[in-house]
Short mmCIF file of C-alpha atoms and ligand atoms in Angstrom, two decimals:
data_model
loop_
_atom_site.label_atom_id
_atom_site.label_comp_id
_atom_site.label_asym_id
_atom_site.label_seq_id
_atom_site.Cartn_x
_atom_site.Cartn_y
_atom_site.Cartn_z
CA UNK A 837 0.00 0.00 0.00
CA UNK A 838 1.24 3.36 -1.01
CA UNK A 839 0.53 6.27 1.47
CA UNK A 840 0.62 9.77 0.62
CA UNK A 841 1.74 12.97 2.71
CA UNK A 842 0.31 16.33 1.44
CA UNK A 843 2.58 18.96 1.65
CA UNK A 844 2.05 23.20 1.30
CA UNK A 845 4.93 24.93 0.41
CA UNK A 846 4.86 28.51 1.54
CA UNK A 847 6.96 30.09 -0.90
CA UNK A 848 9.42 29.37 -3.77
CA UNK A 849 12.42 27.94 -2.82
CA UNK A 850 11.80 25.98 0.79
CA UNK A 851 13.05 23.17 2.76
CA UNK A 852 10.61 21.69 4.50
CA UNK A 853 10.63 19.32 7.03
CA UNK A 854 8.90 16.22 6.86
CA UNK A 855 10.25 13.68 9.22
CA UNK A 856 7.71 13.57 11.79
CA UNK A 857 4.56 13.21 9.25
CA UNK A 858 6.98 10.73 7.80
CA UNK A 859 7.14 8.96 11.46
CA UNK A 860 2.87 9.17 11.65
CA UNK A 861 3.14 7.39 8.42
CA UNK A 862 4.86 4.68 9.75
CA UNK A 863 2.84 4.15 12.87
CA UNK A 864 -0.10 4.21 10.68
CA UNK A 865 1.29 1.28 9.35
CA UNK A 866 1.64 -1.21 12.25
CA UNK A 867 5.34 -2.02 10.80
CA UNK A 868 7.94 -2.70 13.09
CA UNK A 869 11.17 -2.90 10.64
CA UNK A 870 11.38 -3.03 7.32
CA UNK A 871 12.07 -0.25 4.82
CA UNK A 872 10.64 3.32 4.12
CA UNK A 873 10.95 4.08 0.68
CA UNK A 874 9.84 7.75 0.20
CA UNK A 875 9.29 9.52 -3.83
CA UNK A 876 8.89 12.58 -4.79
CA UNK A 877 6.27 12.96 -7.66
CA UNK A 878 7.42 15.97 -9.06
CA UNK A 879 9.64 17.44 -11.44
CA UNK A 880 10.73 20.91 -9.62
CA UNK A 881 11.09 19.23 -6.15
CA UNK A 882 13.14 17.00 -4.52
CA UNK A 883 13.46 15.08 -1.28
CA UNK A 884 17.09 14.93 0.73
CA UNK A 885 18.13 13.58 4.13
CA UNK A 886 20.19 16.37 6.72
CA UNK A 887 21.02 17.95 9.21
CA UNK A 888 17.80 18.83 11.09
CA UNK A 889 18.95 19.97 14.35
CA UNK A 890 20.31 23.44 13.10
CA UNK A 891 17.82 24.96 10.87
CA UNK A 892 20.57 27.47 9.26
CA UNK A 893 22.52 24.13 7.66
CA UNK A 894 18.89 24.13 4.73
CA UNK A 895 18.77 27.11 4.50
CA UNK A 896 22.47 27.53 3.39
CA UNK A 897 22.20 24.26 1.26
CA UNK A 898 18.68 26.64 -0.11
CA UNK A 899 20.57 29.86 -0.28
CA UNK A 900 23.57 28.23 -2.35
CA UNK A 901 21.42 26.40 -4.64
CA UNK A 902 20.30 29.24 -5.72
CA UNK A 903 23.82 31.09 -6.24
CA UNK A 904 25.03 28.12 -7.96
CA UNK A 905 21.78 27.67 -10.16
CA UNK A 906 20.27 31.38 -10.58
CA UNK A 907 16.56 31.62 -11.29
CA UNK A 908 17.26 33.18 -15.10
CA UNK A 909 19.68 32.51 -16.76
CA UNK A 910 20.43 31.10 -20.45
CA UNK A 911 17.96 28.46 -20.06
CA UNK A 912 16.04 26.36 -22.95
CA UNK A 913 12.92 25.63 -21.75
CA UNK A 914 10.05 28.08 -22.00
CA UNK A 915 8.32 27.81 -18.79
CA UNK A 916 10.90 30.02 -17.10
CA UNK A 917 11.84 27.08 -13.91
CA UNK A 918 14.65 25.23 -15.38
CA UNK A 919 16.27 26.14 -12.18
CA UNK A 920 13.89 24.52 -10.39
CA UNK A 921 14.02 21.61 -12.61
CA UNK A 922 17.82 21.47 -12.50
CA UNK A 923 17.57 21.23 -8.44
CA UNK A 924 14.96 18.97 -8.14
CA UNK A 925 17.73 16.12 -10.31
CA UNK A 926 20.11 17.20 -7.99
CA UNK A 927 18.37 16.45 -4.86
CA UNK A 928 16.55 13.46 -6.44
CA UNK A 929 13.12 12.63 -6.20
CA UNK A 930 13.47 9.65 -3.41
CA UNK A 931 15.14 8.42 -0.47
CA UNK A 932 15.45 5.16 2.11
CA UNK A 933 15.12 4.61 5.46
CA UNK A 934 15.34 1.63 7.76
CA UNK A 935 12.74 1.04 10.38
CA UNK A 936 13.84 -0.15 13.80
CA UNK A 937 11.20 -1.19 16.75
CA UNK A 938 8.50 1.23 14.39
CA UNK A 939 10.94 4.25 14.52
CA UNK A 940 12.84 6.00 11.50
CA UNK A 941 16.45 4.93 12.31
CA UNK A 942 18.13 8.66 11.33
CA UNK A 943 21.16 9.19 12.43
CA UNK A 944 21.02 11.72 15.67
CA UNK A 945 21.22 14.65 13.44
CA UNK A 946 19.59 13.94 10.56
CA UNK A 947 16.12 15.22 9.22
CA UNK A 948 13.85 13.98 5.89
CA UNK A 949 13.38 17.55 4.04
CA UNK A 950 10.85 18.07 1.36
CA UNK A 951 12.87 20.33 -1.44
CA UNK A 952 10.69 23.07 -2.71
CA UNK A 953 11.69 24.32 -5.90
CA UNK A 954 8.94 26.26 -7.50
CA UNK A 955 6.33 27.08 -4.69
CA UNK A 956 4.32 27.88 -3.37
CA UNK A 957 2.20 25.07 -4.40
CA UNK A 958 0.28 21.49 -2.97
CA UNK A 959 2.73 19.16 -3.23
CA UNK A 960 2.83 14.78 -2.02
CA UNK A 961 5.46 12.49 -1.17
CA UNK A 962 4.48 9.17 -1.35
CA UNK A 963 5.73 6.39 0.78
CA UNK A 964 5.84 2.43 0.88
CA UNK A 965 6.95 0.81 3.77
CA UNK A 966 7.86 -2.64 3.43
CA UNK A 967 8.02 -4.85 6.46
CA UNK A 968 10.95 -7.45 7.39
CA UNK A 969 10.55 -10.88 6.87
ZN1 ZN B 1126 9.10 23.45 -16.23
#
């Protein structure tokens, strides 16, 4: 089964994070261990795993996306968020996590961020868990 998490970005460029709807998820579940695999249907988002503690650490990884990919620039396609489309491969669009006694095992530090790219809009990661044998 295939849940969904809805997501509203609040503006256009925007880490979000998503590990504790990601943890309700899982509980929702009933599964104990076994594997969270989390996608990203979307083209101008992305989904990465950080530091979560800090919140300065996404929003410089935000900040110098943006300096290394600038919003215009000599792009190709027409509907003016190749940027965004350009991030969104560079974060990827999914991400795994073990489950451990029917908790996320992160490391102590680490967060699941949703990557907005071109908010603000509705967004969904979807989410399989798949339990140990
Ligand atoms: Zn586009």
């Amino acid at each position: 089964m295939i849940k969904e998490i809805a997501i509203r970005s609040g503006t256009r460029t925007e880490f979000i994070d998503i590990t504790d709807h990601v943890q309700k998820a899982i509980e929702e579940t009933r599964i104990k261990n076994g594997i969270c695999y989390l996608y990203v249907p979307h083209t101008t988002a992305g989904i990465t795993i950080n530091e979560g503690a800090d919140p300065s650490v996404s929003r410089d990884i935000d900040e110098h996306l943006v300096k290394l990919i600038p919003f215009n620039s000599n792009y190709h396609h027409a509907e003016g968020n190749s940027a965004a489309h350009i991030k969104a491969s560079l974060t990827g669009s999914s991400e795994l996590v073990f489950i451990e006694g029917g908790k996320l095992r992160l490391g102590t530090w680490q967060a699941i961020y949703f990557c907005e790219f071109d908010g603000p809009r509705n967004r969904k990661v979807s989410l399989k868990v798949i339990r140990e044998e």
